[in-house]
Amino acid sequence: MKILTVFGTRPEAIKLAPVVLALKDDPSLENIVCVTAQHRQMLDQVLEIFALKPDYDLDLMEPNQSLTRLTAGALEGVGRVIDEARPDWVIVQGDTTTAFATALAAFYRKTKVAHVEAGLRSGDIFAPWPEETNRQLVGRLTTMHFPPTEGAAENLRREAVPDAVIDVTGNTVIDALQWVAARLDRDSALSAKAMAGLPRLDQARRLILVTGHRRENFDGGLERICRALRQLAERGDVEIVYPVHLNPNVQATARSILADHPAIHLIAPLDYIPFVAVMRQAHMIVTDSGGIQEEAPSLGKPVLVTRDTTERPEAVHAGTTKLVGTRTDVLLAEASVLLDDPAAYARMAQAKNPFGDGRASQRIVKRLKNWPN
């Protein structure tokens, strides 16, 4: 069986790396990897960590590239790869433009699509944008759905997807997180190196880790978030580390509001291993990232999600994350609760992660091998 795995962004690479490694471990499978490089630098960091060498690299990233141009380039480029490789299956992950264009290219060639992290729904096609619609469109083109949770599987059933092509696996990001955490635990030199490039932090202050890059927050939302972060930094008992996404819109806003505060450290995007190391040290995390909503609970870290909706409601229901939107006053108030109320902090920090046990990748490979049974 020949399996082509396609991804283009850092989050996709992190979540599909364990799947690719599981495919490589099975000599009965021919494992082919294609990257679109929708994100170039951040993607390459993950490829290096997991020692993945793509068979095809489309190198599509361009500065300020429109979604239309990216979609067209990925559709054309991945189509050529499928024509040449002639895989039995094409694996995509999540909700990116790469995932949508790849699924459509495979559909045009009547090639089976396996969708990792299927079934997540926010219910609003513009939040997250364009990811929510990408994910729904991929779902319509998918042969085998791998939802991470029973809730995601139920979303698919409501859309009339048959049970026979739904397999709840857990989320592969937990596989990746456990793989990296185990490396950090057994390799003190790697752990030291992971922290070496970070700013010197005051250990007497609690660390707030921040990420933010969603397109729907570009129109004022990111600015309001940054103003709340600046007010938090004024407390004097916290330090904020913000690896700033390379998108020029994110860079400009973050630096204009936060760059001159001594308790706020704006740094370049981190490789995955240092990022996991920082997550482990953080007191709490403020993010609009989907993947971090899944990862942080495994580390016992409360997450404030700077979005109004989430396609990962399981974390909210479990109590590990809280939706706070982008209003300055709301984010400031909720972060202050976690800093000032030990009982409230403990409730979030001790909640159980609903997203898996670290064996999702093995389940995915086994199901594809046994298709159609």
Short mmCIF file of C-alpha atoms in Angstrom, two decimals:
data_model
loop_
_atom_site.label_atom_id
_atom_site.label_comp_id
_atom_site.label_asym_id
_atom_site.label_seq_id
_atom_site.Cartn_x
_atom_site.Cartn_y
_atom_site.Cartn_z
CA MET A 1 0.00 0.00 0.00
CA LYS A 2 1.32 3.43 -0.99
CA ILE A 3 0.42 6.34 1.31
CA LEU A 4 1.10 10.01 0.56
CA THR A 5 1.07 12.41 3.51
CA VAL A 6 0.76 16.12 2.68
CA PHE A 7 1.23 19.10 4.99
CA GLY A 8 2.40 22.67 4.80
CA THR A 9 2.35 24.42 8.16
CA ARG A 10 4.08 23.95 11.50
CA PRO A 11 0.94 22.70 13.32
CA GLU A 12 0.25 20.15 10.57
CA ALA A 13 3.86 18.99 10.66
CA ILE A 14 3.79 18.51 14.42
CA LYS A 15 0.54 16.56 14.28
CA LEU A 16 1.46 14.44 11.26
CA ALA A 17 5.08 13.72 12.20
CA PRO A 18 4.05 10.87 14.55
CA VAL A 19 1.86 9.42 11.77
CA VAL A 20 4.73 9.58 9.27
CA LEU A 21 7.06 7.92 11.78
CA ALA A 22 4.50 5.17 12.40
CA LEU A 23 4.16 4.62 8.65
CA LYS A 24 7.96 4.42 8.29
CA ASP A 25 8.07 1.76 10.99
CA ASP A 26 5.84 -0.55 8.92
CA PRO A 27 7.81 -2.26 6.11
CA SER A 28 4.60 -3.31 4.37
CA LEU A 29 3.79 0.32 3.54
CA GLU A 30 5.36 2.70 1.03
CA ASN A 31 5.58 6.04 2.79
CA ILE A 32 5.70 9.25 0.70
CA VAL A 33 5.80 12.78 2.14
CA CYS A 34 4.96 16.02 0.32
CA VAL A 35 5.19 19.47 1.90
CA THR A 36 3.64 22.57 0.35
CA ALA A 37 5.69 24.88 2.62
CA GLN A 38 2.66 27.08 3.18
CA HIS A 39 4.82 28.16 6.14
CA ARG A 40 8.50 27.78 5.22
CA GLN A 41 10.73 28.58 8.18
CA MET A 42 8.43 27.25 10.90
CA LEU A 43 7.75 24.10 8.90
CA ASP A 44 11.46 23.42 8.43
CA GLN A 45 12.00 23.59 12.20
CA VAL A 46 9.62 20.68 12.73
CA LEU A 47 11.04 18.64 9.86
CA GLU A 48 14.45 18.89 11.51
CA ILE A 49 13.18 17.91 14.96
CA PHE A 50 11.52 14.74 13.73
CA ALA A 51 14.22 14.03 11.09
CA LEU A 52 11.69 14.04 8.25
CA LYS A 53 12.90 14.42 4.67
CA PRO A 54 10.08 15.18 2.23
CA ASP A 55 10.01 13.37 -1.08
CA TYR A 56 8.36 16.44 -2.62
CA ASP A 57 8.71 20.08 -1.58
CA LEU A 58 6.46 22.56 -3.41
CA ASP A 59 7.98 25.60 -1.62
CA LEU A 60 4.83 27.71 -2.07
CA MET A 61 5.35 30.34 0.62
CA GLU A 62 5.37 33.97 -0.60
CA PRO A 63 5.22 37.19 1.45
CA ASN A 64 1.63 38.37 2.06
CA GLN A 65 0.31 35.67 -0.23
CA SER A 66 -3.44 35.74 -0.84
CA LEU A 67 -5.54 32.72 0.04
CA THR A 68 -6.58 32.49 -3.59
CA ARG A 69 -3.00 32.25 -4.86
CA LEU A 70 -2.01 29.80 -2.13
CA THR A 71 -5.00 27.56 -2.79
CA ALA A 72 -4.41 27.56 -6.53
CA GLY A 73 -0.71 26.82 -6.11
CA ALA A 74 -1.32 23.96 -3.68
CA LEU A 75 -4.09 22.48 -5.82
CA GLU A 76 -1.90 22.47 -8.90
CA GLY A 77 1.29 21.36 -7.14
CA VAL A 78 -0.21 18.55 -5.09
CA GLY A 79 -2.12 17.41 -8.14
CA ARG A 80 1.14 16.89 -10.00
CA VAL A 81 2.54 14.92 -7.05
CA ILE A 82 -0.51 12.63 -6.94
CA ASP A 83 -0.27 12.09 -10.70
CA GLU A 84 3.37 11.03 -10.35
CA ALA A 85 3.22 9.05 -7.10
CA ARG A 86 -0.20 7.40 -7.66
CA PRO A 87 -0.85 6.72 -3.97
CA ASP A 88 -3.60 4.48 -2.61
CA TRP A 89 -4.28 7.00 0.15
CA VAL A 90 -3.63 10.70 0.69
CA ILE A 91 -3.46 11.81 4.34
CA VAL A 92 -4.29 15.38 5.32
CA GLN A 93 -4.60 16.98 8.73
CA GLY A 94 -6.91 19.55 10.20
CA ASP A 95 -8.12 22.72 8.59
CA THR A 96 -5.38 24.47 6.63
CA THR A 97 -5.47 25.70 3.06
CA THR A 98 -2.98 22.91 2.29
CA ALA A 99 -5.39 20.31 3.68
CA PHE A 100 -8.32 21.63 1.66
CA ALA A 101 -6.40 21.98 -1.61
CA THR A 102 -4.86 18.52 -1.17
CA ALA A 103 -8.20 16.87 -0.50
CA LEU A 104 -9.66 18.55 -3.58
CA ALA A 105 -6.70 17.50 -5.74
CA ALA A 106 -7.13 13.91 -4.54
CA PHE A 107 -10.87 14.02 -5.18
CA TYR A 108 -10.29 15.17 -8.76
CA ARG A 109 -8.20 12.01 -9.23
CA LYS A 110 -10.59 9.70 -7.33
CA THR A 111 -7.87 8.99 -4.77
CA LYS A 112 -8.93 8.06 -1.23
CA VAL A 113 -8.47 10.76 1.43
CA ALA A 114 -7.82 10.11 5.12
CA HIS A 115 -8.56 13.12 7.32
CA VAL A 116 -6.64 13.28 10.59
CA GLU A 117 -8.33 15.45 13.25
CA ALA A 118 -11.67 15.27 11.46
CA GLY A 119 -15.02 16.48 12.71
CA LEU A 120 -14.08 19.60 14.67
CA ARG A 121 -16.73 22.30 14.27
CA SER A 122 -17.15 25.80 15.68
CA GLY A 123 -20.48 26.34 13.93
CA ASP A 124 -19.37 29.67 12.44
CA ILE A 125 -17.82 29.52 8.97
CA PHE A 126 -15.90 32.73 9.68
CA ALA A 127 -14.41 31.68 13.04
CA PRO A 128 -11.75 30.50 12.81
CA TRP A 129 -11.35 31.90 9.31
CA PRO A 130 -10.71 30.34 6.84
CA GLU A 131 -10.04 27.19 8.88
CA GLU A 132 -13.60 26.31 9.85
CA THR A 133 -14.74 26.22 6.24
CA ASN A 134 -11.58 24.45 5.10
CA ARG A 135 -12.28 21.68 7.59
CA GLN A 136 -15.90 21.30 6.55
CA LEU A 137 -14.95 21.14 2.87
CA VAL A 138 -12.26 18.54 3.56
CA GLY A 139 -14.91 16.50 5.37
CA ARG A 140 -17.03 16.38 2.24
CA LEU A 141 -14.08 14.99 0.25
CA THR A 142 -12.86 12.45 2.83
CA THR A 143 -13.02 8.65 2.56
CA MET A 144 -11.87 7.80 6.11
CA HIS A 145 -12.39 10.20 9.02
CA PHE A 146 -10.16 10.13 12.11
CA PRO A 147 -11.82 12.39 14.71
CA PRO A 148 -9.83 12.94 17.90
CA THR A 149 -12.82 12.72 20.26
CA GLU A 150 -16.29 11.25 20.45
CA GLY A 151 -17.69 14.79 20.26
CA ALA A 152 -15.98 15.35 16.94
CA ALA A 153 -17.28 11.98 15.72
CA GLU A 154 -20.81 13.02 16.69
CA ASN A 155 -20.43 16.17 14.58
CA LEU A 156 -19.69 13.95 11.59
CA ARG A 157 -22.67 11.70 12.29
CA ARG A 158 -24.93 14.77 12.34
CA GLU A 159 -23.62 15.49 8.84
CA ALA A 160 -24.67 11.98 7.74
CA VAL A 161 -21.16 10.48 7.68
CA PRO A 162 -21.55 6.69 8.17
CA ASP A 163 -20.11 5.11 11.32
CA ALA A 164 -18.18 2.64 9.16
CA VAL A 165 -15.81 5.41 7.99
CA ILE A 166 -15.37 7.10 11.40
CA ASP A 167 -12.62 5.96 13.77
CA VAL A 168 -12.04 7.92 17.00
CA THR A 169 -8.29 7.87 17.61
CA GLY A 170 -7.37 10.67 20.01
CA ASN A 171 -5.30 13.58 18.77
CA THR A 172 -1.87 12.97 17.27
CA VAL A 173 -0.58 16.17 18.87
CA ILE A 174 -0.52 14.27 22.17
CA ASP A 175 1.69 11.66 20.47
CA ALA A 176 4.07 14.43 19.40
CA LEU A 177 4.03 16.13 22.78
CA GLN A 178 4.82 12.93 24.64
CA TRP A 179 7.62 12.13 22.19
CA VAL A 180 9.26 15.52 22.78
CA ALA A 181 8.64 15.55 26.55
CA ALA A 182 10.29 12.13 26.85
CA ARG A 183 13.33 13.40 24.94
CA LEU A 184 13.62 16.40 27.26
CA ASP A 185 13.32 14.18 30.34
CA ARG A 186 16.06 11.76 29.32
CA ASP A 187 18.45 14.26 27.73
CA SER A 188 19.57 17.01 30.12
CA ALA A 189 21.79 18.56 27.45
CA LEU A 190 18.83 18.86 25.08
CA SER A 191 16.74 20.38 27.86
CA ALA A 192 19.42 22.94 28.62
CA LYS A 193 19.80 23.76 24.94
CA ALA A 194 16.04 24.19 24.60
CA MET A 195 16.07 26.94 27.22
CA ALA A 196 19.39 28.51 26.20
CA GLY A 197 17.95 30.79 23.53
CA LEU A 198 15.25 32.22 25.78
CA PRO A 199 15.50 35.53 27.62
CA ARG A 200 16.69 35.42 31.22
CA LEU A 201 13.56 35.13 33.35
CA ASP A 202 12.98 36.10 36.96
CA GLN A 203 12.15 32.82 38.68
CA ALA A 204 10.29 34.69 41.41
CA ARG A 205 7.71 35.81 38.86
CA ARG A 206 5.11 33.60 37.23
CA LEU A 207 5.46 33.04 33.52
CA ILE A 208 2.64 33.73 31.08
CA LEU A 209 3.22 32.21 27.65
CA VAL A 210 1.37 33.91 24.78
CA THR A 211 0.74 33.01 21.16
CA GLY A 212 -1.55 34.72 18.68
CA HIS A 213 -1.86 34.61 14.93
CA ARG A 214 -5.49 34.04 13.84
CA ARG A 215 -6.60 36.08 10.84
CA GLU A 216 -9.97 36.87 12.42
CA ASN A 217 -8.12 38.75 15.19
CA PHE A 218 -6.27 41.07 12.81
CA ASP A 219 -9.14 43.58 12.74
CA GLY A 220 -8.67 45.02 16.22
CA GLY A 221 -8.71 41.79 18.23
CA LEU A 222 -4.95 41.36 18.46
CA GLU A 223 -4.56 44.99 19.49
CA ARG A 224 -7.01 44.52 22.37
CA ILE A 225 -5.22 41.34 23.46
CA CYS A 226 -1.88 43.14 23.51
CA ARG A 227 -3.30 45.97 25.61
CA ALA A 228 -4.50 43.43 28.19
CA LEU A 229 -1.04 41.81 28.22
CA ARG A 230 0.59 45.15 28.86
CA GLN A 231 -1.71 45.78 31.81
CA LEU A 232 -0.93 42.32 33.19
CA ALA A 233 2.78 43.07 32.96
CA GLU A 234 2.21 46.16 35.11
CA ARG A 235 1.33 43.91 38.07
CA GLY A 236 5.01 43.34 38.75
CA ASP A 237 4.66 39.64 39.63
CA VAL A 238 4.57 38.13 36.13
CA GLU A 239 6.76 37.90 33.08
CA ILE A 240 5.32 37.39 29.62
CA VAL A 241 7.02 35.48 26.83
CA TYR A 242 5.43 35.99 23.43
CA PRO A 243 6.98 34.16 20.44
CA VAL A 244 5.65 36.46 17.75
CA HIS A 245 4.32 34.86 14.58
CA LEU A 246 6.16 35.90 11.42
CA ASN A 247 3.02 37.31 9.79
CA PRO A 248 3.68 41.06 9.30
CA ASN A 249 0.25 41.95 10.71
CA VAL A 250 1.06 40.16 13.96
CA GLN A 251 4.59 41.56 14.15
CA ALA A 252 3.49 45.17 13.67
CA THR A 253 0.72 45.08 16.26
CA ALA A 254 2.64 43.20 18.95
CA ARG A 255 5.75 45.33 18.68
CA SER A 256 3.92 48.66 18.60
CA ILE A 257 2.15 47.93 21.91
CA LEU A 258 4.46 45.59 23.82
CA ALA A 259 8.05 46.08 22.66
CA ASP A 260 9.22 48.56 25.29
CA HIS A 261 8.03 46.83 28.50
CA PRO A 262 10.76 45.18 30.59
CA ALA A 263 8.50 42.32 31.75
CA ILE A 264 7.41 41.40 28.22
CA HIS A 265 9.75 39.40 26.01
CA LEU A 266 8.89 39.42 22.30
CA ILE A 267 10.94 36.67 20.72
CA ALA A 268 11.17 34.88 17.41
CA PRO A 269 8.96 31.82 16.88
CA LEU A 270 10.38 28.86 18.76
CA ASP A 271 11.25 25.43 17.49
CA TYR A 272 8.86 22.84 18.83
CA ILE A 273 11.24 21.40 21.45
CA PRO A 274 11.95 24.80 23.09
CA PHE A 275 8.25 25.61 22.87
CA VAL A 276 7.35 22.46 24.77
CA ALA A 277 10.03 23.31 27.32
CA VAL A 278 8.55 26.79 27.82
CA MET A 279 5.02 25.39 28.09
CA ARG A 280 6.22 23.15 30.89
CA GLN A 281 7.56 26.16 32.79
CA ALA A 282 4.57 28.43 32.20
CA HIS A 283 2.06 29.25 34.92
CA MET A 284 -0.65 29.69 32.28
CA ILE A 285 -1.03 30.17 28.53
CA VAL A 286 -2.91 32.81 26.55
CA THR A 287 -3.48 31.72 22.97
CA ASP A 288 -5.73 31.58 19.92
CA SER A 289 -4.05 28.35 18.78
CA GLY A 290 -6.06 25.18 18.36
CA GLY A 291 -3.13 22.85 18.99
CA ILE A 292 -2.18 24.47 22.27
CA GLN A 293 -5.72 23.98 23.53
CA GLU A 294 -5.01 20.27 23.11
CA GLU A 295 -1.41 20.15 24.32
CA ALA A 296 -1.37 22.33 27.42
CA PRO A 297 -3.85 20.25 29.47
CA SER A 298 -1.45 17.30 29.27
CA LEU A 299 1.08 19.53 31.03
CA GLY A 300 -1.40 20.79 33.64
CA LYS A 301 -1.42 24.34 32.28
CA PRO A 302 -4.61 26.45 32.27
CA VAL A 303 -5.36 28.01 28.88
CA LEU A 304 -7.20 31.26 28.17
CA VAL A 305 -8.39 31.14 24.56
CA THR A 306 -8.58 34.52 22.86
CA ARG A 307 -11.44 33.53 20.59
CA ASP A 308 -15.22 33.74 20.85
CA THR A 309 -15.79 30.19 19.61
CA THR A 310 -13.75 27.01 19.50
CA GLU A 311 -13.96 23.84 17.47
CA ARG A 312 -12.47 22.08 20.51
CA PRO A 313 -15.31 22.38 23.06
CA GLU A 314 -14.15 19.22 24.87
CA ALA A 315 -11.38 21.24 26.55
CA VAL A 316 -13.84 23.89 27.68
CA HIS A 317 -16.23 21.25 29.03
CA ALA A 318 -13.37 19.49 30.82
CA GLY A 319 -12.38 22.76 32.45
CA THR A 320 -8.86 22.89 31.04
CA THR A 321 -9.50 25.93 28.82
CA LYS A 322 -11.71 28.99 28.96
CA LEU A 323 -12.95 31.13 26.08
CA VAL A 324 -12.23 34.77 26.85
CA GLY A 325 -12.54 36.46 23.45
CA THR A 326 -10.47 39.53 22.62
CA ARG A 327 -11.91 42.20 24.92
CA THR A 328 -9.15 43.79 26.97
CA ASP A 329 -11.17 43.90 30.18
CA VAL A 330 -12.32 40.28 29.98
CA LEU A 331 -8.85 38.87 29.28
CA LEU A 332 -7.37 40.98 32.07
CA ALA A 333 -10.04 39.84 34.53
CA GLU A 334 -9.77 36.12 33.71
CA ALA A 335 -5.98 36.14 33.82
CA SER A 336 -6.10 37.93 37.16
CA VAL A 337 -8.35 35.20 38.58
CA LEU A 338 -5.77 32.55 37.68
CA LEU A 339 -3.02 34.64 39.22
CA ASP A 340 -4.86 35.59 42.42
CA ASP A 341 -7.16 32.64 43.20
CA PRO A 342 -5.25 29.40 43.91
CA ALA A 343 -8.45 27.33 44.00
CA ALA A 344 -9.56 28.59 40.58
CA TYR A 345 -6.10 27.87 39.21
CA ALA A 346 -6.07 24.35 40.65
CA ARG A 347 -9.44 23.52 39.10
CA MET A 348 -8.11 24.23 35.62
CA ALA A 349 -4.62 22.85 36.15
CA GLN A 350 -5.83 19.49 37.47
CA ALA A 351 -8.57 18.86 34.91
CA LYS A 352 -8.13 15.78 32.73
CA ASN A 353 -7.04 16.17 29.11
CA PRO A 354 -9.83 14.89 26.84
CA PHE A 355 -7.69 14.64 23.71
CA GLY A 356 -5.93 11.31 23.89
CA ASP A 357 -3.34 8.90 25.26
CA GLY A 358 -0.46 9.24 22.80
CA ARG A 359 -1.33 6.26 20.57
CA ALA A 360 -3.46 7.95 17.92
CA SER A 361 -0.88 7.49 15.16
CA GLN A 362 -0.72 3.72 15.61
CA ARG A 363 -4.51 3.53 15.44
CA ILE A 364 -4.56 5.52 12.20
CA VAL A 365 -1.96 3.35 10.49
CA LYS A 366 -3.67 0.15 11.61
CA ARG A 367 -7.03 1.27 10.24
CA LEU A 368 -5.61 2.27 6.86
CA LYS A 369 -3.78 -1.05 6.56
CA ASN A 370 -7.00 -2.95 7.29
CA TRP A 371 -9.18 -0.94 4.92
CA PRO A 372 -12.05 -1.49 4.22
CA ASN A 373 -12.56 -3.60 7.36
#
